[in-house]
Amino acid sequence: MTDGLYKKIIGEASQLPYLKTFIPMLTGEPFCDQQIIERLKYARTNLPNVLIELYTNGSLLSFDIIRQLKGITNFYLSISLNGLDPATREKVMGLNDWNHVVRMAHYAGQIKLTNRVTMVAYPEIPGNEIINFHTKGGMVIQYQSWAGQQYHYERKRWTSCIRALSHMTIRYNGDANLCCFDPFGKVSFGNVNDRTLEEIWNSRTRQEYISAHAVGQGNRLPLCQACTEG
């Protein structure tokens, strides 16, 4: 995302009266962006009362990065470890850095950087490891269909999803898409290069999703009908 677009989003977001949380990423690894610390600081300056959340696989964390994150007030870091041992992390993520990520998570705790360590309950992970991960204080996250893009799923019951009701998701090019489970923008509500956040939120298509989920009928909408969330 260009700096100009990022600053436009932040500027308009600062005028929204009920904004609670800002997540400066959609999917992928935020620390691949060499400007991420500066972008976080810019967001904090312009959104002083909003919680900032960041999700990382932990591979690129360092002691210095963690100390810089600690200096950002009202900040929350989520670290995807995905295993109680190196073999599990490598199996599900292809990453051979379990010990490094655990060391970084421990350091974050030592300096009291608000954080959590998570595991997705992948089918290939034994149930007892998932239970033990939770017992040891980790957060276990449901293995999702990613709106039917991870595996086939057809929702037959009602759905009322918090993402559809209260989240706005914006891709790198400015497209406002359905949610984080729609990273390729199959459902788009407009582009913030051309329209304001408020205009996109109040658009007919966006309000259709809100109205349907508000009465538990989100499952009749494109992508939501194939999603395990909500």
JSON list of C-alpha atoms in Angstrom, two decimals:
[
{"chain": "A", "resi": 1, "resn": "MET", "atom": "CA", "xyz": [0.00, 0.00, 0.00]},
{"chain": "A", "resi": 2, "resn": "THR", "atom": "CA", "xyz": [1.30, 3.47, -0.85]},
{"chain": "A", "resi": 3, "resn": "ASP", "atom": "CA", "xyz": [2.01, 5.94, 1.92]},
{"chain": "A", "resi": 4, "resn": "GLY", "atom": "CA", "xyz": [-0.54, 8.33, 0.45]},
{"chain": "A", "resi": 5, "resn": "LEU", "atom": "CA", "xyz": [-3.34, 5.78, 0.56]},
{"chain": "A", "resi": 6, "resn": "TYR", "atom": "CA", "xyz": [-2.37, 4.65, 4.05]},
{"chain": "A", "resi": 7, "resn": "LYS", "atom": "CA", "xyz": [-2.46, 8.23, 5.35]},
{"chain": "A", "resi": 8, "resn": "LYS", "atom": "CA", "xyz": [-5.80, 8.87, 3.63]},
{"chain": "A", "resi": 9, "resn": "ILE", "atom": "CA", "xyz": [-7.29, 5.85, 5.40]},
{"chain": "A", "resi": 10, "resn": "ILE", "atom": "CA", "xyz": [-5.86, 6.92, 8.76]},
{"chain": "A", "resi": 11, "resn": "GLY", "atom": "CA", "xyz": [-7.09, 10.48, 8.30]},
{"chain": "A", "resi": 12, "resn": "GLU", "atom": "CA", "xyz": [-10.63, 9.42, 7.50]},
{"chain": "A", "resi": 13, "resn": "ALA", "atom": "CA", "xyz": [-10.60, 6.78, 10.23]},
{"chain": "A", "resi": 14, "resn": "SER", "atom": "CA", "xyz": [-9.67, 9.44, 12.77]},
{"chain": "A", "resi": 15, "resn": "GLN", "atom": "CA", "xyz": [-13.01, 11.14, 12.06]},
{"chain": "A", "resi": 16, "resn": "LEU", "atom": "CA", "xyz": [-15.10, 8.03, 12.73]},
{"chain": "A", "resi": 17, "resn": "PRO", "atom": "CA", "xyz": [-16.76, 8.41, 16.15]},
{"chain": "A", "resi": 18, "resn": "TYR", "atom": "CA", "xyz": [-17.07, 4.73, 17.06]},
{"chain": "A", "resi": 19, "resn": "LEU", "atom": "CA", "xyz": [-13.81, 3.25, 15.79]},
{"chain": "A", "resi": 20, "resn": "LYS", "atom": "CA", "xyz": [-12.42, 0.83, 18.39]},
{"chain": "A", "resi": 21, "resn": "THR", "atom": "CA", "xyz": [-9.65, -1.18, 16.73]},
{"chain": "A", "resi": 22, "resn": "PHE", "atom": "CA", "xyz": [-7.18, -0.69, 13.89]},
{"chain": "A", "resi": 23, "resn": "ILE", "atom": "CA", "xyz": [-5.33, -3.64, 12.30]},
{"chain": "A", "resi": 24, "resn": "PRO", "atom": "CA", "xyz": [-2.78, -2.32, 9.76]},
{"chain": "A", "resi": 25, "resn": "MET", "atom": "CA", "xyz": [-2.68, -5.48, 7.64]},
{"chain": "A", "resi": 26, "resn": "LEU", "atom": "CA", "xyz": [-4.98, -7.96, 5.92]},
{"chain": "A", "resi": 27, "resn": "THR", "atom": "CA", "xyz": [-3.09, -11.22, 5.50]},
{"chain": "A", "resi": 28, "resn": "GLY", "atom": "CA", "xyz": [0.58, -12.09, 5.22]},
{"chain": "A", "resi": 29, "resn": "GLU", "atom": "CA", "xyz": [3.52, -11.15, 7.42]},
{"chain": "A", "resi": 30, "resn": "PRO", "atom": "CA", "xyz": [3.55, -7.48, 8.51]},
{"chain": "A", "resi": 31, "resn": "PHE", "atom": "CA", "xyz": [7.26, -7.39, 9.30]},
{"chain": "A", "resi": 32, "resn": "CYS", "atom": "CA", "xyz": [8.05, -7.97, 5.63]},
{"chain": "A", "resi": 33, "resn": "ASP", "atom": "CA", "xyz": [7.10, -4.29, 5.38]},
{"chain": "A", "resi": 34, "resn": "GLN", "atom": "CA", "xyz": [10.22, -2.42, 6.42]},
{"chain": "A", "resi": 35, "resn": "GLN", "atom": "CA", "xyz": [8.05, 0.61, 7.24]},
{"chain": "A", "resi": 36, "resn": "ILE", "atom": "CA", "xyz": [5.71, -1.23, 9.59]},
{"chain": "A", "resi": 37, "resn": "ILE", "atom": "CA", "xyz": [7.04, 0.36, 12.80]},
{"chain": "A", "resi": 38, "resn": "GLU", "atom": "CA", "xyz": [6.76, 3.85, 11.32]},
{"chain": "A", "resi": 39, "resn": "ARG", "atom": "CA", "xyz": [3.27, 3.06, 10.08]},
{"chain": "A", "resi": 40, "resn": "LEU", "atom": "CA", "xyz": [2.25, 1.84, 13.52]},
{"chain": "A", "resi": 41, "resn": "LYS", "atom": "CA", "xyz": [3.59, 5.02, 15.11]},
{"chain": "A", "resi": 42, "resn": "TYR", "atom": "CA", "xyz": [1.75, 7.15, 12.54]},
{"chain": "A", "resi": 43, "resn": "ALA", "atom": "CA", "xyz": [-1.48, 5.32, 13.33]},
{"chain": "A", "resi": 44, "resn": "ARG", "atom": "CA", "xyz": [-0.96, 5.79, 17.06]},
{"chain": "A", "resi": 45, "resn": "THR", "atom": "CA", "xyz": [-0.37, 9.53, 16.65]},
{"chain": "A", "resi": 46, "resn": "ASN", "atom": "CA", "xyz": [-3.52, 10.00, 14.57]},
{"chain": "A", "resi": 47, "resn": "LEU", "atom": "CA", "xyz": [-5.73, 7.42, 16.29]},
{"chain": "A", "resi": 48, "resn": "PRO", "atom": "CA", "xyz": [-4.75, 8.09, 19.92]},
{"chain": "A", "resi": 49, "resn": "ASN", "atom": "CA", "xyz": [-7.65, 6.25, 21.57]},
{"chain": "A", "resi": 50, "resn": "VAL", "atom": "CA", "xyz": [-7.92, 3.25, 19.25]},
{"chain": "A", "resi": 51, "resn": "LEU", "atom": "CA", "xyz": [-6.52, -0.21, 20.04]},
{"chain": "A", "resi": 52, "resn": "ILE", "atom": "CA", "xyz": [-3.90, -1.26, 17.48]},
{"chain": "A", "resi": 53, "resn": "GLU", "atom": "CA", "xyz": [-3.58, -5.01, 16.82]},
{"chain": "A", "resi": 54, "resn": "LEU", "atom": "CA", "xyz": [-0.90, -6.76, 14.79]},
{"chain": "A", "resi": 55, "resn": "TYR", "atom": "CA", "xyz": [-0.70, -10.43, 13.78]},
{"chain": "A", "resi": 56, "resn": "THR", "atom": "CA", "xyz": [2.64, -12.07, 12.99]},
{"chain": "A", "resi": 57, "resn": "ASN", "atom": "CA", "xyz": [4.11, -15.54, 12.53]},
{"chain": "A", "resi": 58, "resn": "GLY", "atom": "CA", "xyz": [7.02, -14.32, 14.67]},
{"chain": "A", "resi": 59, "resn": "SER", "atom": "CA", "xyz": [9.81, -15.28, 12.26]},
{"chain": "A", "resi": 60, "resn": "LEU", "atom": "CA", "xyz": [11.07, -11.72, 11.79]},
{"chain": "A", "resi": 61, "resn": "LEU", "atom": "CA", "xyz": [10.67, -10.57, 15.38]},
{"chain": "A", "resi": 62, "resn": "SER", "atom": "CA", "xyz": [13.77, -9.35, 17.18]},
{"chain": "A", "resi": 63, "resn": "PHE", "atom": "CA", "xyz": [14.53, -7.96, 20.63]},
{"chain": "A", "resi": 64, "resn": "ASP", "atom": "CA", "xyz": [14.78, -4.48, 19.12]},
{"chain": "A", "resi": 65, "resn": "ILE", "atom": "CA", "xyz": [11.46, -4.75, 17.28]},
{"chain": "A", "resi": 66, "resn": "ILE", "atom": "CA", "xyz": [9.72, -5.95, 20.43]},
{"chain": "A", "resi": 67, "resn": "ARG", "atom": "CA", "xyz": [11.15, -3.05, 22.42]},
{"chain": "A", "resi": 68, "resn": "GLN", "atom": "CA", "xyz": [9.89, -0.62, 19.77]},
{"chain": "A", "resi": 69, "resn": "LEU", "atom": "CA", "xyz": [6.44, -2.21, 19.87]},
{"chain": "A", "resi": 70, "resn": "LYS", "atom": "CA", "xyz": [6.44, -1.88, 23.65]},
{"chain": "A", "resi": 71, "resn": "GLY", "atom": "CA", "xyz": [6.81, 1.88, 23.16]},
{"chain": "A", "resi": 72, "resn": "ILE", "atom": "CA", "xyz": [3.49, 2.05, 21.28]},
{"chain": "A", "resi": 73, "resn": "THR", "atom": "CA", "xyz": [0.65, 2.57, 23.74]},
{"chain": "A", "resi": 74, "resn": "ASN", "atom": "CA", "xyz": [-2.58, 0.56, 23.61]},
{"chain": "A", "resi": 75, "resn": "PHE", "atom": "CA", "xyz": [-0.97, -2.03, 21.34]},
{"chain": "A", "resi": 76, "resn": "TYR", "atom": "CA", "xyz": [-1.63, -5.77, 21.09]},
{"chain": "A", "resi": 77, "resn": "LEU", "atom": "CA", "xyz": [0.58, -8.38, 19.38]},
{"chain": "A", "resi": 78, "resn": "SER", "atom": "CA", "xyz": [-0.69, -11.81, 18.31]},
{"chain": "A", "resi": 79, "resn": "ILE", "atom": "CA", "xyz": [2.01, -14.41, 17.53]},
{"chain": "A", "resi": 80, "resn": "SER", "atom": "CA", "xyz": [1.10, -17.48, 15.46]},
{"chain": "A", "resi": 81, "resn": "LEU", "atom": "CA", "xyz": [3.27, -20.28, 16.84]},
{"chain": "A", "resi": 82, "resn": "ASN", "atom": "CA", "xyz": [1.05, -23.17, 15.67]},
{"chain": "A", "resi": 83, "resn": "GLY", "atom": "CA", "xyz": [2.67, -25.94, 17.65]},
{"chain": "A", "resi": 84, "resn": "LEU", "atom": "CA", "xyz": [4.04, -27.13, 20.95]},
{"chain": "A", "resi": 85, "resn": "ASP", "atom": "CA", "xyz": [7.28, -28.28, 19.31]},
{"chain": "A", "resi": 86, "resn": "PRO", "atom": "CA", "xyz": [9.44, -27.43, 16.28]},
{"chain": "A", "resi": 87, "resn": "ALA", "atom": "CA", "xyz": [8.18, -30.39, 14.24]},
{"chain": "A", "resi": 88, "resn": "THR", "atom": "CA", "xyz": [4.54, -29.28, 14.36]},
{"chain": "A", "resi": 89, "resn": "ARG", "atom": "CA", "xyz": [5.32, -25.71, 13.35]},
{"chain": "A", "resi": 90, "resn": "GLU", "atom": "CA", "xyz": [7.43, -26.93, 10.45]},
{"chain": "A", "resi": 91, "resn": "LYS", "atom": "CA", "xyz": [4.72, -29.37, 9.36]},
{"chain": "A", "resi": 92, "resn": "VAL", "atom": "CA", "xyz": [1.89, -26.84, 9.20]},
{"chain": "A", "resi": 93, "resn": "MET", "atom": "CA", "xyz": [3.83, -23.67, 8.32]},
{"chain": "A", "resi": 94, "resn": "GLY", "atom": "CA", "xyz": [7.04, -24.85, 6.64]},
{"chain": "A", "resi": 95, "resn": "LEU", "atom": "CA", "xyz": [9.08, -22.79, 9.11]},
{"chain": "A", "resi": 96, "resn": "ASN", "atom": "CA", "xyz": [12.03, -24.14, 11.06]},
{"chain": "A", "resi": 97, "resn": "ASP", "atom": "CA", "xyz": [12.24, -21.38, 13.67]},
{"chain": "A", "resi": 98, "resn": "TRP", "atom": "CA", "xyz": [10.10, -22.55, 16.59]},
{"chain": "A", "resi": 99, "resn": "ASN", "atom": "CA", "xyz": [12.79, -21.88, 19.21]},
{"chain": "A", "resi": 100, "resn": "HIS", "atom": "CA", "xyz": [13.35, -18.33, 17.95]},
{"chain": "A", "resi": 101, "resn": "VAL", "atom": "CA", "xyz": [9.64, -17.49, 18.05]},
{"chain": "A", "resi": 102, "resn": "VAL", "atom": "CA", "xyz": [9.25, -18.95, 21.55]},
{"chain": "A", "resi": 103, "resn": "ARG", "atom": "CA", "xyz": [12.24, -16.89, 22.70]},
{"chain": "A", "resi": 104, "resn": "MET", "atom": "CA", "xyz": [10.68, -13.73, 21.24]},
{"chain": "A", "resi": 105, "resn": "ALA", "atom": "CA", "xyz": [7.32, -14.48, 22.87]},
{"chain": "A", "resi": 106, "resn": "HIS", "atom": "CA", "xyz": [9.00, -14.99, 26.23]},
{"chain": "A", "resi": 107, "resn": "TYR", "atom": "CA", "xyz": [10.85, -11.69, 25.87]},
{"chain": "A", "resi": 108, "resn": "ALA", "atom": "CA", "xyz": [7.62, -9.89, 24.96]},
{"chain": "A", "resi": 109, "resn": "GLY", "atom": "CA", "xyz": [6.12, -11.23, 28.17]},
{"chain": "A", "resi": 110, "resn": "GLN", "atom": "CA", "xyz": [9.15, -10.23, 30.21]},
{"chain": "A", "resi": 111, "resn": "ILE", "atom": "CA", "xyz": [8.94, -6.58, 29.14]},
{"chain": "A", "resi": 112, "resn": "LYS", "atom": "CA", "xyz": [5.14, -6.69, 29.49]},
{"chain": "A", "resi": 113, "resn": "LEU", "atom": "CA", "xyz": [4.26, -6.13, 25.85]},
{"chain": "A", "resi": 114, "resn": "THR", "atom": "CA", "xyz": [0.62, -7.19, 25.63]},
{"chain": "A", "resi": 115, "resn": "ASN", "atom": "CA", "xyz": [0.57, -10.31, 23.48]},
{"chain": "A", "resi": 116, "resn": "ARG", "atom": "CA", "xyz": [-0.86, -13.76, 22.93]},
{"chain": "A", "resi": 117, "resn": "VAL", "atom": "CA", "xyz": [0.51, -16.92, 21.34]},
{"chain": "A", "resi": 118, "resn": "THR", "atom": "CA", "xyz": [-1.88, -18.82, 19.07]},
{"chain": "A", "resi": 119, "resn": "MET", "atom": "CA", "xyz": [-2.39, -22.11, 17.29]},
{"chain": "A", "resi": 120, "resn": "VAL", "atom": "CA", "xyz": [-4.82, -22.89, 14.50]},
{"chain": "A", "resi": 121, "resn": "ALA", "atom": "CA", "xyz": [-6.44, -26.29, 15.09]},
{"chain": "A", "resi": 122, "resn": "TYR", "atom": "CA", "xyz": [-5.22, -27.77, 11.80]},
{"chain": "A", "resi": 123, "resn": "PRO", "atom": "CA", "xyz": [-6.61, -31.26, 11.09]},
{"chain": "A", "resi": 124, "resn": "GLU", "atom": "CA", "xyz": [-3.08, -32.71, 10.93]},
{"chain": "A", "resi": 125, "resn": "ILE", "atom": "CA", "xyz": [-2.30, -31.64, 14.52]},
{"chain": "A", "resi": 126, "resn": "PRO", "atom": "CA", "xyz": [-3.18, -34.34, 17.11]},
{"chain": "A", "resi": 127, "resn": "GLY", "atom": "CA", "xyz": [-6.02, -33.43, 19.45]},
{"chain": "A", "resi": 128, "resn": "ASN", "atom": "CA", "xyz": [-3.92, -33.94, 22.57]},
{"chain": "A", "resi": 129, "resn": "GLU", "atom": "CA", "xyz": [-1.36, -31.39, 21.34]},
{"chain": "A", "resi": 130, "resn": "ILE", "atom": "CA", "xyz": [-4.11, -28.85, 20.73]},
{"chain": "A", "resi": 131, "resn": "ILE", "atom": "CA", "xyz": [-5.48, -29.42, 24.24]},
{"chain": "A", "resi": 132, "resn": "ASN", "atom": "CA", "xyz": [-2.00, -29.15, 25.79]},
{"chain": "A", "resi": 133, "resn": "PHE", "atom": "CA", "xyz": [-1.32, -25.94, 23.87]},
{"chain": "A", "resi": 134, "resn": "HIS", "atom": "CA", "xyz": [-4.44, -24.43, 25.40]},
{"chain": "A", "resi": 135, "resn": "THR", "atom": "CA", "xyz": [-3.60, -25.78, 28.86]},
{"chain": "A", "resi": 136, "resn": "LYS", "atom": "CA", "xyz": [-0.17, -24.13, 28.71]},
{"chain": "A", "resi": 137, "resn": "GLY", "atom": "CA", "xyz": [-1.80, -20.74, 28.08]},
{"chain": "A", "resi": 138, "resn": "GLY", "atom": "CA", "xyz": [-1.91, -20.55, 24.29]},
{"chain": "A", "resi": 139, "resn": "MET", "atom": "CA", "xyz": [-5.01, -19.55, 22.34]},
{"chain": "A", "resi": 140, "resn": "VAL", "atom": "CA", "xyz": [-6.47, -22.15, 19.96]},
{"chain": "A", "resi": 141, "resn": "ILE", "atom": "CA", "xyz": [-8.23, -20.82, 16.86]},
{"chain": "A", "resi": 142, "resn": "GLN", "atom": "CA", "xyz": [-10.77, -22.73, 14.79]},
{"chain": "A", "resi": 143, "resn": "TYR", "atom": "CA", "xyz": [-9.58, -24.16, 11.47]},
{"chain": "A", "resi": 144, "resn": "GLN", "atom": "CA", "xyz": [-11.61, -22.02, 9.07]},
{"chain": "A", "resi": 145, "resn": "SER", "atom": "CA", "xyz": [-12.80, -22.59, 5.51]},
{"chain": "A", "resi": 146, "resn": "TRP", "atom": "CA", "xyz": [-11.74, -19.06, 4.56]},
{"chain": "A", "resi": 147, "resn": "ALA", "atom": "CA", "xyz": [-15.12, -18.47, 2.93]},
{"chain": "A", "resi": 148, "resn": "GLY", "atom": "CA", "xyz": [-14.80, -21.72, 0.99]},
{"chain": "A", "resi": 149, "resn": "GLN", "atom": "CA", "xyz": [-11.31, -20.94, -0.33]},
{"chain": "A", "resi": 150, "resn": "GLN", "atom": "CA", "xyz": [-9.49, -23.29, 2.07]},
{"chain": "A", "resi": 151, "resn": "TYR", "atom": "CA", "xyz": [-11.91, -26.22, 1.77]},
{"chain": "A", "resi": 152, "resn": "HIS", "atom": "CA", "xyz": [-15.45, -26.76, 0.50]},
{"chain": "A", "resi": 153, "resn": "TYR", "atom": "CA", "xyz": [-18.18, -25.87, 2.97]},
{"chain": "A", "resi": 154, "resn": "GLU", "atom": "CA", "xyz": [-21.85, -25.09, 2.51]},
{"chain": "A", "resi": 155, "resn": "ARG", "atom": "CA", "xyz": [-23.50, -23.35, 5.41]},
{"chain": "A", "resi": 156, "resn": "LYS", "atom": "CA", "xyz": [-27.00, -24.62, 6.06]},
{"chain": "A", "resi": 157, "resn": "ARG", "atom": "CA", "xyz": [-27.78, -22.74, 9.27]},
{"chain": "A", "resi": 158, "resn": "TRP", "atom": "CA", "xyz": [-28.09, -19.09, 10.20]},
{"chain": "A", "resi": 159, "resn": "THR", "atom": "CA", "xyz": [-25.06, -16.84, 10.58]},
{"chain": "A", "resi": 160, "resn": "SER", "atom": "CA", "xyz": [-24.46, -13.46, 12.17]},
{"chain": "A", "resi": 161, "resn": "CYS", "atom": "CA", "xyz": [-20.80, -12.59, 11.75]},
{"chain": "A", "resi": 162, "resn": "ILE", "atom": "CA", "xyz": [-19.06, -9.81, 13.65]},
{"chain": "A", "resi": 163, "resn": "ARG", "atom": "CA", "xyz": [-16.79, -9.19, 10.65]},
{"chain": "A", "resi": 164, "resn": "ALA", "atom": "CA", "xyz": [-19.74, -8.45, 8.38]},
{"chain": "A", "resi": 165, "resn": "LEU", "atom": "CA", "xyz": [-21.49, -6.38, 11.03]},
{"chain": "A", "resi": 166, "resn": "SER", "atom": "CA", "xyz": [-18.71, -4.13, 12.26]},
{"chain": "A", "resi": 167, "resn": "HIS", "atom": "CA", "xyz": [-15.44, -4.53, 10.33]},
{"chain": "A", "resi": 168, "resn": "MET", "atom": "CA", "xyz": [-14.12, -2.70, 7.29]},
{"chain": "A", "resi": 169, "resn": "THR", "atom": "CA", "xyz": [-11.32, -4.45, 5.42]},
{"chain": "A", "resi": 170, "resn": "ILE", "atom": "CA", "xyz": [-9.16, -2.69, 2.83]},
{"chain": "A", "resi": 171, "resn": "ARG", "atom": "CA", "xyz": [-6.71, -4.34, 0.44]},
{"chain": "A", "resi": 172, "resn": "TYR", "atom": "CA", "xyz": [-3.35, -2.87, -0.56]},
{"chain": "A", "resi": 173, "resn": "ASN", "atom": "CA", "xyz": [-4.85, -1.27, -3.70]},
{"chain": "A", "resi": 174, "resn": "GLY", "atom": "CA", "xyz": [-7.69, 0.44, -1.85]},
{"chain": "A", "resi": 175, "resn": "ASP", "atom": "CA", "xyz": [-10.46, -2.07, -2.57]},
{"chain": "A", "resi": 176, "resn": "ALA", "atom": "CA", "xyz": [-12.79, -2.42, 0.42]},
{"chain": "A", "resi": 177, "resn": "ASN", "atom": "CA", "xyz": [-13.51, -6.15, 0.43]},
{"chain": "A", "resi": 178, "resn": "LEU", "atom": "CA", "xyz": [-15.76, -8.34, 2.54]},
{"chain": "A", "resi": 179, "resn": "CYS", "atom": "CA", "xyz": [-13.38, -9.34, 5.35]},
{"chain": "A", "resi": 180, "resn": "CYS", "atom": "CA", "xyz": [-10.04, -10.94, 6.16]},
{"chain": "A", "resi": 181, "resn": "PHE", "atom": "CA", "xyz": [-11.36, -14.28, 4.84]},
{"chain": "A", "resi": 182, "resn": "ASP", "atom": "CA", "xyz": [-11.74, -12.63, 1.42]},
{"chain": "A", "resi": 183, "resn": "PRO", "atom": "CA", "xyz": [-8.10, -11.59, 0.80]},
{"chain": "A", "resi": 184, "resn": "PHE", "atom": "CA", "xyz": [-8.51, -11.59, -2.99]},
{"chain": "A", "resi": 185, "resn": "GLY", "atom": "CA", "xyz": [-11.47, -9.21, -2.92]},
{"chain": "A", "resi": 186, "resn": "LYS", "atom": "CA", "xyz": [-14.11, -11.43, -4.48]},
{"chain": "A", "resi": 187, "resn": "VAL", "atom": "CA", "xyz": [-16.72, -9.25, -2.78]},
{"chain": "A", "resi": 188, "resn": "SER", "atom": "CA", "xyz": [-15.91, -5.55, -3.11]},
{"chain": "A", "resi": 189, "resn": "PHE", "atom": "CA", "xyz": [-17.81, -2.53, -1.80]},
{"chain": "A", "resi": 190, "resn": "GLY", "atom": "CA", "xyz": [-15.77, 0.14, -3.57]},
{"chain": "A", "resi": 191, "resn": "ASN", "atom": "CA", "xyz": [-12.29, 1.65, -3.54]},
{"chain": "A", "resi": 192, "resn": "VAL", "atom": "CA", "xyz": [-11.04, 4.16, -0.99]},
{"chain": "A", "resi": 193, "resn": "ASN", "atom": "CA", "xyz": [-8.96, 5.92, -3.62]},
{"chain": "A", "resi": 194, "resn": "ASP", "atom": "CA", "xyz": [-12.24, 7.12, -5.13]},
{"chain": "A", "resi": 195, "resn": "ARG", "atom": "CA", "xyz": [-14.61, 7.20, -2.16]},
{"chain": "A", "resi": 196, "resn": "THR", "atom": "CA", "xyz": [-14.50, 7.93, 1.56]},
{"chain": "A", "resi": 197, "resn": "LEU", "atom": "CA", "xyz": [-14.68, 5.23, 4.24]},
{"chain": "A", "resi": 198, "resn": "GLU", "atom": "CA", "xyz": [-18.08, 6.56, 5.25]},
{"chain": "A", "resi": 199, "resn": "GLU", "atom": "CA", "xyz": [-19.40, 6.41, 1.69]},
{"chain": "A", "resi": 200, "resn": "ILE", "atom": "CA", "xyz": [-18.26, 2.82, 1.29]},
{"chain": "A", "resi": 201, "resn": "TRP", "atom": "CA", "xyz": [-19.72, 1.81, 4.65]},
{"chain": "A", "resi": 202, "resn": "ASN", "atom": "CA", "xyz": [-23.07, 3.33, 3.73]},
{"chain": "A", "resi": 203, "resn": "SER", "atom": "CA", "xyz": [-23.11, 1.86, 0.21]},
{"chain": "A", "resi": 204, "resn": "ARG", "atom": "CA", "xyz": [-26.04, -0.32, -0.78]},
{"chain": "A", "resi": 205, "resn": "THR", "atom": "CA", "xyz": [-24.00, -3.52, -1.09]},
{"chain": "A", "resi": 206, "resn": "ARG", "atom": "CA", "xyz": [-22.22, -3.07, 2.26]},
{"chain": "A", "resi": 207, "resn": "GLN", "atom": "CA", "xyz": [-25.52, -2.36, 4.00]},
{"chain": "A", "resi": 208, "resn": "GLU", "atom": "CA", "xyz": [-27.04, -5.50, 2.45]},
{"chain": "A", "resi": 209, "resn": "TYR", "atom": "CA", "xyz": [-24.40, -7.58, 4.23]},
{"chain": "A", "resi": 210, "resn": "ILE", "atom": "CA", "xyz": [-25.00, -5.75, 7.50]},
{"chain": "A", "resi": 211, "resn": "SER", "atom": "CA", "xyz": [-28.78, -6.12, 7.27]},
{"chain": "A", "resi": 212, "resn": "ALA", "atom": "CA", "xyz": [-28.61, -9.83, 6.45]},
{"chain": "A", "resi": 213, "resn": "HIS", "atom": "CA", "xyz": [-26.18, -10.66, 9.26]},
{"chain": "A", "resi": 214, "resn": "ALA", "atom": "CA", "xyz": [-28.13, -8.51, 11.72]},
{"chain": "A", "resi": 215, "resn": "VAL", "atom": "CA", "xyz": [-31.07, -10.92, 11.39]},
{"chain": "A", "resi": 216, "resn": "GLY", "atom": "CA", "xyz": [-28.96, -14.10, 11.18]},
{"chain": "A", "resi": 217, "resn": "GLN", "atom": "CA", "xyz": [-29.28, -14.57, 7.42]},
{"chain": "A", "resi": 218, "resn": "GLY", "atom": "CA", "xyz": [-25.73, -13.94, 6.32]},
{"chain": "A", "resi": 219, "resn": "ASN", "atom": "CA", "xyz": [-25.52, -17.49, 4.97]},
{"chain": "A", "resi": 220, "resn": "ARG", "atom": "CA", "xyz": [-27.57, -16.46, 1.91]},
{"chain": "A", "resi": 221, "resn": "LEU", "atom": "CA", "xyz": [-24.88, -14.03, 0.74]},
{"chain": "A", "resi": 222, "resn": "PRO", "atom": "CA", "xyz": [-21.91, -14.71, -1.57]},
{"chain": "A", "resi": 223, "resn": "LEU", "atom": "CA", "xyz": [-18.85, -16.08, 0.28]},
{"chain": "A", "resi": 224, "resn": "CYS", "atom": "CA", "xyz": [-20.64, -16.05, 3.64]},
{"chain": "A", "resi": 225, "resn": "GLN", "atom": "CA", "xyz": [-22.59, -19.11, 2.51]},
{"chain": "A", "resi": 226, "resn": "ALA", "atom": "CA", "xyz": [-19.30, -21.02, 2.28]},
{"chain": "A", "resi": 227, "resn": "CYS", "atom": "CA", "xyz": [-17.74, -19.68, 5.49]},
{"chain": "A", "resi": 228, "resn": "THR", "atom": "CA", "xyz": [-17.34, -21.44, 8.84]},
{"chain": "A", "resi": 229, "resn": "GLU", "atom": "CA", "xyz": [-17.02, -18.17, 10.77]},
{"chain": "A", "resi": 230, "resn": "GLY", "atom": "CA", "xyz": [-19.92, -16.39, 12.48]}
]
